[in-house]
Amino acid sequence: MSSLSDIGNLMHLYLDEIDPDVGTDAPEFLIKATAHLLNQNGKRNWIPVIVKEIDEDKYKVVGNSFIYAVAEEAGLDRVWCIIADDSDETTEITKVLAGEEIPKINLSKASRDEIMAALQYLIEQPGSLLKTVKLPLATNRIDEAPRQYWKTFDPITSLKCGITKGKKLDALKQVFYLTPQPMPDTITDIAILKTMTTADLKKIAKKRGIAGLSKMKKDDLIEALSGG
Amino acid sequence: MTAISLRSALQSLPENAQEPIVDQLFATQLLRALGFQSGEIHPEYNTGDGKSVDKAARKTIGDDIFLYTKSNPHLLLELKGRDINLSEDAAQYQKTVNQLKGYLLGPNCKTAQWGIITNSCHIQLFRKHGRVIYPATQCLSIDPENVDQVIASIRKKIERPTKALTIAVYNNKGGVGKTTTTVNLAAILTFLGKKVLAIDFDPNQQDLTSSLGLSLSNSSVFQALTEKESDIKSAVCHYTFPLKKLKSELRFDVLPADQELADAPENLLRNRLKRHTLYRKLELARQEYDYILIDSPPNWRVFSQLAVYASDVVLIPTKHNNLFSLENAATAIKKFIPEVQAKKGDGSPVPLPIFFNGEKITPPQLAAAQQEINNLIKAAKKDGFNLMPYFYPRYTNARRDLHIPQIPSYANIASSAFSRTPAVYRDRAAHDYYKNLVKEYFLQ
């Protein structure tokens, strides 16, 4: 079977056999002007569209959807394509390689350098919502926070590095994801305890057999847990 | 025993032996001669990031045998064949050095302190201190005659690493923030648990001493430097910053400016101070401290020369809106530092990449500064000198990354001199900016 597979091949496919999937968000000017240039310069798309086979003679774009749009605009019958396999991982890496999606890094484990590079990328985007964020400050404070336990990005808003809840915090989700470790029940570090919710603190306190929980406020809980 | 086999190993190598042959006939003998036994050497060691270096080595500690545990390498060796030219002016040399630096900074190599490149014709030793990698020898040529001696000298260095990284803070231009940089680096490194000595080697301005509220030394530094029996330790004083909440204090040592050094005429100083005077006098300090920071005057006269000679690396603050500070940085990198390297003979000191110290930079200002830097780089290229790594450290052939680190200066940093306290102890933002600088330049 594998010898009959087209995966990895460069093929000249009919445009109407290809489903563009989500399509490109490139501006009209780029598409039209590129199509014009393509028609003048030999009508061959030297950079192929990346597609996967979904059925016999049926394909779906996984990368370089801009080139698909240009070929369509240029009125080509066929377009040069490379056939990729149909795994989700392949689709993901292809979109990232094609520059169509932003790669994400794991904030739970990322190194300081990785965090800094990711934040710098976000800050330097044209019209960035994070324009006012000071890169060294944000890098230090996020790097030093107990991010391995974060279940959400919300604790970042209390680090006082200019990233507030709402659009700014959401912008971080373009480049980061989290794979939190479970919080050890034995934790006594005040800085870490402070980042937790009262409900979570109560759970830990219960496990440790601390009495009088129902009347305790967050500060009382932190004191009890850090002392024990 | 090993000495003989190293020489004969070299003799048995064909004239244009390629890497596998150099590996088989020379590499193991070399590591043996450097004191590593067979269980202490790992070939194709994974440095993390999916890369691997030709050899890594560490002595056995108790029953922790490096070959099995693969943890905490001490020395990395990057091998080349004899078909790769490793003499210092060859293009392949620079490529190989960069390759070694990449390995040394790999996530699995945090404990590595030494790196070696060799193709069995040339060999060079590099020291890694935190994140800083600098030459510990020049690029030495080896042949069957001198190989035993060269390798013995390298072994001696590996077995007695100096604890401290000595950093000269230098720029020929005044007012670029040399003293501010020195004080705040000393303060933040101390905060991060490092043992630091800051040296005020600008006796005419004495800014470092006075900005910390310390009193000038009255000839004790002068004597320590000029008298054979005297030691600088006697002239060292302490800066302390109380941490009231924790009932403790932060403390670093300072060698203050000396009035007598300021008053002495230049020709007298020239008679008494040799270029290696400060370097020699710091010998004990290099084993005691983690960092020695030297603030130097804005000229290229006796004090700056001694400071740069004494250092492993030179940190050059510049201002984006001051062309002279950029030109002077280029001059120091092209001319002054190589002069000192030639005299010192162990490959150091090397310049660190420049950083911008000063007012906030707007995009057009940054573009103007980059234009100036590009001109400087072009001019240097005509003289056969590549300034690129010192101005744009992140730039590679495939990546046009022109980022330069910045420390914005603002009222709080500047005014901290009046309160006799380093800005990083008074101001949260300054604290973060300098912490960022030390993490980017020095700490791994």
XYZ file of C-alpha atoms in Angstrom:
672
model
C 0.000 0.000 0.000
C 2.707 2.434 0.985
C 4.331 2.237 -2.440
C 1.036 3.407 -3.937
C 0.777 6.325 -1.555
C 1.222 9.865 -2.878
C 2.447 11.245 0.428
C 5.488 13.445 -0.068
C 4.958 13.740 -3.823
C 4.781 16.916 -5.832
C 1.617 16.741 -7.936
C -0.150 18.958 -10.430
C -3.729 18.837 -9.151
C -6.946 20.287 -10.495
C -7.957 23.286 -8.493
C -11.593 22.142 -8.312
C -10.549 18.935 -6.585
C -9.074 20.889 -3.706
C -11.088 22.161 -0.762
C -9.495 25.404 0.464
C -10.666 24.682 4.038
C -10.406 27.929 6.067
C -8.851 29.992 3.271
C -6.369 32.827 3.595
C -6.932 36.174 5.260
C -4.446 37.913 2.961
C -5.619 41.298 1.649
C -7.123 41.532 -1.800
C -4.245 43.598 -3.136
C -1.679 40.902 -2.367
C -3.784 38.191 -3.945
C -4.645 40.129 -7.107
C -1.185 41.599 -7.645
C 0.485 38.230 -7.040
C -1.951 36.518 -9.410
C -1.115 39.094 -12.052
C 2.612 38.519 -11.556
C 2.140 34.752 -11.671
C 0.336 35.021 -15.005
C 3.127 37.155 -16.429
C 5.918 34.918 -15.156
C 5.143 31.472 -16.484
C 2.063 30.519 -14.486
C 3.975 28.034 -12.398
C 3.661 28.206 -8.615
C 7.185 27.186 -7.626
C 6.163 27.203 -4.000
C 3.559 24.436 -3.758
C 0.278 24.337 -1.891
C 0.378 21.702 0.862
C -2.677 19.433 0.746
C -3.878 16.201 2.261
C -5.930 13.550 0.492
C -9.408 13.204 1.981
C -10.954 10.929 -0.623
C -10.216 9.712 -4.120
C -9.471 12.833 -6.189
C -10.410 14.994 -3.235
C -7.924 17.092 -1.356
C -7.901 19.697 1.381
C -5.422 22.547 1.866
C -3.333 22.274 5.035
C -0.722 24.930 4.279
C 0.057 27.827 1.902
C -3.590 28.699 1.432
C -2.401 32.069 0.076
C -0.985 30.285 -2.961
C -4.261 28.476 -3.485
C -6.092 31.811 -3.448
C -3.596 33.284 -5.920
C -3.926 30.314 -8.269
C -7.677 30.667 -8.177
C -7.458 34.401 -8.856
C -5.005 33.781 -11.713
C -7.514 31.402 -13.277
C -5.231 28.374 -13.269
C -6.781 24.955 -13.920
C -4.146 23.101 -12.009
C -1.862 24.008 -9.180
C 1.356 22.367 -7.968
C 0.839 20.691 -4.615
C 2.718 18.522 -2.166
C 0.698 15.785 -0.556
C 1.036 15.631 3.219
C -0.273 12.882 5.458
C -3.572 13.513 7.201
C -2.459 13.550 10.853
C -3.345 16.544 13.021
C 0.312 16.958 13.980
C 1.295 17.331 10.328
C -1.423 19.911 9.788
C -0.257 21.860 12.819
C 3.439 21.930 11.917
C 2.632 22.708 8.277
C 0.522 25.716 9.190
C 3.255 26.939 11.517
C 5.997 26.369 8.925
C 3.929 28.219 6.349
C 3.772 31.139 8.785
C -0.033 30.897 8.922
C -0.228 30.042 12.583
C 1.860 31.104 15.553
C 3.661 28.297 17.377
C 2.847 28.007 21.074
C 5.227 27.183 23.875
C 4.525 25.556 27.198
C 4.622 28.272 29.824
C 4.600 25.687 32.612
C 8.079 24.539 31.589
C 9.518 27.202 29.272
C 12.973 28.627 29.927
C 13.437 32.289 30.678
C 14.873 32.894 27.199
C 11.865 31.288 25.581
C 9.456 33.407 27.614
C 11.369 36.540 26.750
C 11.422 35.767 23.032
C 7.685 35.021 23.026
C 6.818 38.223 24.885
C 9.103 40.258 22.660
C 7.331 38.840 19.621
C 3.945 39.854 20.997
C 5.091 43.309 22.077
C 6.695 44.102 18.733
C 3.696 43.108 16.618
C 2.337 46.142 14.760
C -0.553 47.609 16.746
C 0.182 45.262 19.626
C -2.112 45.466 22.633
C 0.955 44.787 24.762
C 2.891 47.764 23.404
C 3.147 49.349 26.847
C 4.432 46.208 28.569
C 8.058 46.485 29.663
C 9.757 43.373 28.362
C 12.439 42.888 31.070
C 9.938 43.434 33.884
C 7.323 41.097 32.480
C 9.935 38.444 31.681
C 11.410 38.475 35.183
C 8.107 38.424 36.990
C 6.548 35.691 34.888
C 9.739 33.615 34.930
C 10.027 33.805 38.706
C 6.354 33.109 39.439
C 5.287 29.538 40.341
C 3.964 29.049 36.824
C 4.400 25.272 36.890
C 1.218 25.151 39.039
C -0.869 27.667 37.097
C -4.099 26.253 35.810
C -5.001 29.498 34.015
C -3.143 32.636 32.960
C -5.008 34.746 35.539
C -2.166 34.898 38.098
C -0.214 36.989 35.560
C -2.617 39.855 36.180
C -1.458 40.107 39.786
C 2.244 40.270 38.900
C 2.012 44.013 38.216
C 3.795 43.821 34.910
C 1.213 45.783 32.934
C -0.713 42.753 31.693
C -4.316 43.178 32.797
C -7.274 40.870 32.538
C -9.106 41.002 29.234
C -7.559 41.646 25.846
C -3.985 41.894 27.079
C -4.102 38.614 28.939
C -5.880 36.970 26.020
C -3.071 38.093 23.715
C -0.698 35.848 25.663
C -2.763 32.830 24.730
C -1.537 33.226 21.144
C 1.928 32.029 22.162
C 1.583 30.184 25.463
C -0.222 27.140 26.763
C -0.112 25.478 30.160
C 0.325 21.898 31.341
C 0.060 22.484 35.095
C 1.565 20.157 37.662
C -0.691 19.238 40.563
C 0.037 21.450 43.537
C 1.740 19.360 46.208
C -0.308 19.273 49.432
C 2.797 19.897 51.457
C 3.476 23.321 50.003
C 4.302 26.064 52.529
C 5.730 28.779 50.278
C 3.684 31.930 50.942
C 4.329 33.355 47.486
C 2.846 30.262 45.867
C -0.048 29.956 48.319
C -1.013 33.550 47.591
C -1.598 32.743 43.932
C -4.149 30.055 44.754
C -7.893 30.443 45.131
C -9.486 30.265 48.565
C -11.338 27.102 47.537
C -8.083 25.353 46.604
C -6.478 26.486 49.839
C -9.375 25.043 51.812
C -9.001 21.724 50.060
C -5.357 21.507 51.069
C -6.118 22.656 54.600
C -8.774 19.966 54.919
C -6.327 17.292 53.838
C -3.869 18.495 56.416
C -6.547 18.363 59.101
C -6.555 22.043 60.022
C -9.533 22.879 62.224
C -11.968 25.785 62.010
C -11.836 26.080 58.240
C -15.306 27.490 57.694
C -14.509 30.748 59.457
C -11.099 31.298 57.905
C -10.448 33.996 55.327
C -7.810 33.670 52.609
C -5.085 35.349 54.669
C -5.844 33.101 57.644
C -5.623 30.050 55.418
C -2.286 31.135 53.995
C -0.938 31.744 57.475
C -2.141 28.371 58.722
C -0.748 26.503 55.725
C 2.603 28.252 55.629
C 3.096 27.791 59.361
C 2.385 24.091 59.293
C 53.073 6.862 30.109
C 50.222 8.963 28.705
C 52.683 11.647 27.651
C 54.453 9.267 25.330
C 51.253 8.006 23.779
C 50.008 11.541 23.110
C 53.127 12.341 21.149
C 53.048 9.077 19.245
C 49.311 9.509 18.628
C 50.061 12.791 16.945
C 52.912 11.272 14.955
C 50.733 8.435 13.722
C 48.107 10.781 12.280
C 48.053 11.076 8.487
C 48.674 14.571 7.197
C 45.085 15.201 6.127
C 43.325 12.947 8.613
C 39.580 13.539 8.707
C 37.473 13.762 11.828
C 36.833 10.011 12.443
C 40.561 9.325 12.273
C 41.460 12.230 14.550
C 38.776 10.949 16.894
C 40.116 7.417 16.955
C 43.815 8.152 17.157
C 43.976 11.423 19.074
C 40.822 12.410 21.002
C 40.900 9.696 23.658
C 44.630 10.174 24.253
C 44.020 13.879 24.608
C 41.289 13.444 27.215
C 43.456 10.900 29.046
C 46.282 13.402 29.134
C 43.840 15.939 30.543
C 43.114 13.524 33.381
C 39.919 11.760 32.281
C 39.645 7.963 32.392
C 37.471 5.819 30.157
C 34.331 5.814 32.370
C 34.586 9.580 32.555
C 34.202 10.308 28.844
C 30.958 10.175 26.882
C 31.021 10.302 23.074
C 28.233 12.077 21.140
C 26.914 13.676 24.304
C 23.397 15.078 24.035
C 23.582 18.747 25.065
C 19.786 19.131 24.980
C 17.882 20.835 22.119
C 18.561 17.675 20.099
C 22.216 18.562 19.445
C 25.207 16.512 20.449
C 28.844 17.397 21.045
C 31.677 15.035 20.060
C 32.892 14.336 23.613
C 31.892 15.321 27.093
C 33.847 14.488 30.235
C 33.598 14.625 33.990
C 35.566 12.988 36.764
C 33.823 10.239 38.733
C 32.331 11.514 41.978
C 31.791 8.670 44.468
C 29.796 6.109 42.524
C 28.415 8.674 40.075
C 30.125 7.556 36.882
C 29.618 10.037 34.045
C 29.413 7.376 31.329
C 26.334 5.919 33.054
C 24.602 8.848 34.720
C 25.374 11.311 31.887
C 24.790 14.111 34.360
C 26.653 17.360 34.949
C 29.387 17.376 32.301
C 32.495 19.367 33.197
C 34.261 19.680 29.852
C 33.079 19.538 26.253
C 35.326 18.728 23.307
C 34.454 19.633 19.729
C 36.612 17.716 17.282
C 37.412 18.517 13.683
C 39.426 16.775 11.036
C 42.712 18.165 9.786
C 40.878 19.244 6.652
C 39.178 21.943 8.744
C 41.492 24.886 9.298
C 41.318 26.050 12.917
C 43.929 28.795 12.822
C 42.505 31.931 14.341
C 41.867 33.910 11.168
C 40.131 31.099 9.273
C 36.386 31.246 8.636
C 36.004 27.669 9.844
C 37.617 28.623 13.145
C 34.877 31.126 13.951
C 32.230 28.643 12.925
C 33.699 25.974 15.181
C 33.944 28.368 18.132
C 30.295 29.315 17.686
C 29.389 25.656 17.507
C 31.190 24.985 20.798
C 29.516 27.985 22.442
C 26.130 26.642 21.377
C 26.895 23.301 23.010
C 28.219 24.879 26.206
C 24.973 26.823 26.597
C 22.825 23.714 26.003
C 20.286 22.846 28.708
C 22.165 19.675 29.733
C 25.501 21.482 30.043
C 24.761 24.025 32.772
C 27.573 22.600 34.882
C 30.141 22.640 32.075
C 33.053 24.916 32.873
C 35.383 24.188 29.974
C 35.221 23.748 26.237
C 37.949 22.676 23.835
C 38.153 22.828 20.068
C 40.860 20.902 18.272
C 41.680 19.314 14.923
C 45.009 17.924 16.237
C 46.907 20.803 14.564
C 45.391 23.571 16.669
C 43.810 23.538 20.076
C 42.035 26.182 22.114
C 40.570 26.103 25.599
C 37.516 28.148 26.577
C 36.181 28.865 30.033
C 32.482 29.079 30.734
C 31.430 31.167 33.718
C 27.642 31.243 34.024
C 26.600 32.294 30.567
C 29.861 33.962 29.614
C 32.286 32.019 27.435
C 35.747 33.445 26.936
C 39.104 32.078 25.793
C 41.348 30.602 28.466
C 44.212 30.123 26.009
C 45.020 31.507 22.610
C 44.435 29.218 19.674
C 47.640 27.185 19.988
C 49.265 25.170 17.254
C 50.434 21.721 18.334
C 52.986 19.334 16.904
C 54.702 16.220 18.292
C 57.402 18.447 19.808
C 55.268 20.789 21.924
C 52.121 18.730 22.450
C 53.003 17.411 25.917
C 53.803 20.843 27.179
C 50.688 22.479 25.682
C 48.346 19.820 27.008
C 49.992 19.935 30.439
C 49.385 23.684 30.614
C 45.749 23.190 29.619
C 45.360 20.475 32.249
C 46.751 22.800 34.866
C 44.126 25.422 34.030
C 41.285 22.897 34.059
C 42.310 21.585 37.439
C 42.465 25.037 38.994
C 39.593 27.076 37.620
C 39.361 30.630 38.889
C 36.152 31.233 40.761
C 35.572 34.799 39.666
C 34.596 36.381 36.390
C 36.401 39.702 36.130
C 34.475 42.331 34.197
C 35.889 45.697 33.176
C 33.176 48.270 32.502
C 34.702 50.512 29.890
C 33.868 53.107 27.306
C 36.157 55.847 26.126
C 33.221 58.233 26.182
C 32.164 59.783 29.473
C 28.594 59.880 30.709
C 27.413 56.618 29.209
C 26.646 55.165 32.626
C 29.746 53.137 33.438
C 29.537 53.807 37.150
C 25.772 53.344 37.285
C 26.208 50.040 35.489
C 29.004 48.865 37.786
C 27.181 49.787 40.997
C 23.891 48.267 39.976
C 25.432 45.110 38.574
C 27.349 44.643 41.821
C 24.185 45.247 43.817
C 21.939 42.933 41.832
C 24.521 40.138 41.675
C 24.836 40.424 45.448
C 21.058 40.258 45.756
C 21.120 37.067 43.688
C 23.503 35.496 46.164
C 26.842 36.110 44.457
C 29.984 37.296 46.189
C 31.033 40.530 44.529
C 33.984 42.908 44.591
C 33.471 46.292 42.925
C 36.596 48.278 42.119
C 36.529 52.046 41.665
C 39.417 52.400 39.247
C 38.633 55.939 38.214
C 40.525 57.864 40.906
C 39.893 61.246 39.297
C 36.103 61.019 39.301
C 35.698 58.687 42.305
C 32.038 58.342 41.374
C 31.568 54.759 42.417
C 32.984 55.365 45.875
C 30.935 58.476 46.489
C 27.723 57.107 44.998
C 27.819 54.403 47.668
C 28.597 56.909 50.388
C 31.967 55.345 51.146
C 35.030 57.337 52.011
C 38.043 57.588 49.742
C 41.039 55.482 50.453
C 43.987 57.530 51.578
C 46.947 55.886 49.874
C 46.165 52.337 51.040
C 45.053 51.293 47.554
C 48.042 53.094 46.102
C 50.322 51.150 48.411
C 48.555 47.865 47.792
C 49.131 48.328 44.080
C 52.681 49.594 44.187
C 54.268 47.716 47.103
C 55.304 44.166 46.516
C 54.281 42.804 49.912
C 51.014 44.682 50.153
C 47.732 43.005 49.381
C 44.597 44.752 48.167
C 42.599 42.958 50.816
C 43.722 45.480 53.411
C 42.213 48.311 51.361
C 38.819 46.676 50.735
C 35.796 48.136 52.478
C 32.181 46.985 52.570
C 28.941 48.401 51.335
C 25.984 47.128 53.330
C 22.289 47.525 52.749
C 20.081 46.527 55.667
C 17.062 44.300 55.050
C 14.966 45.282 58.027
C 12.138 42.833 57.495
C 14.435 39.842 57.308
C 16.766 41.204 59.986
C 19.715 40.665 57.701
C 21.697 42.670 55.188
C 23.057 42.639 51.673
C 26.767 43.230 51.481
C 29.364 43.562 48.788
C 32.994 44.541 48.895
C 34.371 47.697 47.358
C 37.906 48.725 46.570
C 37.446 52.497 46.836
C 39.102 55.217 44.760
C 42.381 56.402 46.147
C 43.287 60.053 46.621
C 46.973 59.421 46.149
C 46.385 57.711 42.816
C 44.427 60.764 41.717
C 47.122 63.196 42.786
C 50.066 61.309 41.362
C 51.319 62.583 38.003
C 50.909 60.226 35.081
C 54.631 59.651 34.604
C 55.041 58.568 38.227
C 52.144 56.161 37.830
C 53.746 54.831 34.666
C 56.942 54.236 36.618
C 55.220 52.330 39.374
C 52.296 50.585 37.722
C 52.861 47.903 35.131
C 50.124 46.832 32.766
C 49.702 43.565 34.687
C 49.791 45.136 38.167
C 46.077 45.032 38.866
C 45.744 41.588 37.265
C 48.427 40.162 39.546
C 47.084 41.875 42.645
C 43.674 40.335 42.041
C 45.035 36.799 42.060
C 43.672 35.940 45.519
C 40.455 37.826 44.915
C 39.808 35.721 41.814
C 39.496 32.661 44.065
C 37.381 34.434 46.660
C 34.683 36.258 44.701
C 32.152 35.170 42.104
C 32.342 38.490 40.280
C 34.914 41.261 40.194
C 33.630 44.438 38.543
C 36.033 47.209 37.592
C 34.772 50.706 36.863
C 37.261 52.415 34.572
C 37.803 56.016 33.461
C 36.610 57.369 30.084
C 40.003 57.444 28.381
C 42.647 54.984 27.223
C 45.341 55.812 29.727
C 46.974 53.952 32.548
C 43.943 53.085 34.698
C 41.793 51.872 31.840
C 44.641 49.828 30.453
C 45.259 48.127 33.798
C 41.529 47.508 34.247
C 41.086 45.947 30.808
C 44.245 43.857 31.247
C 42.945 42.535 34.558
C 39.594 41.490 33.098
C 38.265 38.368 31.430
C 35.544 40.266 29.619
C 34.857 43.914 28.863
C 31.343 45.282 29.172
C 30.789 48.365 27.015
C 27.785 50.545 27.841
C 26.748 52.902 25.039
C 24.044 55.457 24.413
C 21.848 55.117 21.354
C 21.776 58.893 20.877
C 25.500 59.384 21.265
C 27.473 58.583 18.154
C 30.804 58.898 19.959
C 29.885 56.232 22.486
C 29.216 53.854 19.572
C 32.382 54.853 17.717
C 34.417 54.439 20.860
C 32.930 51.019 21.483
C 34.036 50.043 17.978
C 37.536 51.434 18.598
C 37.850 49.546 21.866
C 36.764 46.305 20.195
C 38.940 46.754 17.096
C 42.036 48.269 18.626
C 42.431 48.555 22.396
C 41.202 45.139 23.450
C 43.212 43.231 20.794
C 46.320 45.165 21.912
C 45.791 43.938 25.443
C 45.056 40.397 24.230
C 48.372 40.352 22.391
C 50.284 41.379 25.521
C 48.390 39.147 27.925
C 48.718 36.058 25.753
C 45.893 33.890 27.084
C 43.207 34.965 24.623
C 41.386 37.198 27.117
C 39.953 39.769 27.574
C 37.112 39.632 25.078
C 34.418 42.259 24.576
C 30.823 41.416 25.471
C 28.087 42.640 23.135
C 27.265 46.303 23.673
C 24.040 47.453 25.285
C 22.151 50.741 25.235
C 22.066 52.603 28.491
C 19.925 55.673 28.624
C 16.792 57.469 27.669
C 13.840 55.689 26.186
C 14.370 54.886 22.523
C 11.722 55.744 19.952
C 11.582 53.687 16.734
C 13.071 56.479 14.543
C 15.906 56.966 17.040
C 16.563 53.247 17.007
C 16.634 53.279 13.212
C 19.148 56.161 13.290
C 21.354 54.314 15.794
C 21.203 51.178 13.665
C 22.219 53.204 10.630
C 25.288 54.468 12.508
C 26.119 50.976 13.688
C 25.794 49.626 10.156
C 28.275 52.271 8.988
C 30.703 51.316 11.754
C 30.369 47.651 10.870
C 30.984 48.395 7.196
C 34.056 50.495 7.966
C 35.456 47.776 10.237
C 34.859 45.161 7.584
C 37.223 47.019 5.262
C 39.931 46.560 7.918
C 39.055 42.869 8.029
C 37.311 43.088 11.375
C 33.880 41.626 12.053
C 31.997 43.790 14.572
C 28.676 42.072 13.949
C 28.694 39.756 17.010
C 29.435 42.684 19.337
C 26.709 44.973 18.048
C 24.087 42.513 16.834
C 24.771 39.331 18.837
C 21.646 37.619 17.564
C 22.352 38.220 13.875
C 23.173 35.140 11.812
C 23.338 34.509 8.074
C 19.804 33.166 8.116
C 18.329 35.661 10.602
C 18.412 39.416 10.359
C 17.794 39.968 14.066
C 18.974 43.441 15.072
C 17.941 43.534 18.728
C 20.282 45.261 21.151
C 19.698 44.977 24.913
C 18.555 48.183 26.605
C 18.526 49.603 30.098
C 16.326 52.655 30.209
C 17.641 55.283 32.539
C 15.108 57.427 34.280
C 14.886 59.752 37.200
C 14.967 57.048 39.844
C 18.166 55.444 38.599
C 19.946 58.736 38.115
C 18.916 60.240 41.459
C 19.866 57.210 43.496
C 23.427 58.519 43.711
C 22.113 61.236 46.044
C 20.718 58.701 48.428
C 23.988 56.712 48.387
C 22.064 53.559 47.550
C 22.162 51.505 44.345
C 18.981 52.037 42.333
C 18.252 48.312 42.256
C 17.746 48.356 46.031
C 15.357 51.284 45.918
C 13.310 50.876 42.797
C 11.384 47.826 41.669
C 11.654 48.608 37.965
C 15.401 49.264 38.123
C 15.728 46.020 40.037
C 14.044 44.145 37.198
C 15.987 45.882 34.432
C 19.342 45.031 35.939
C 18.289 41.550 36.904
C 17.369 41.119 33.281
C 20.768 42.395 32.179
C 22.683 39.977 34.414
C 20.501 37.096 33.321
C 21.022 37.954 29.684
C 24.779 38.454 29.985
C 26.100 36.546 32.979
C 23.886 33.977 34.671
C 22.724 30.687 33.306
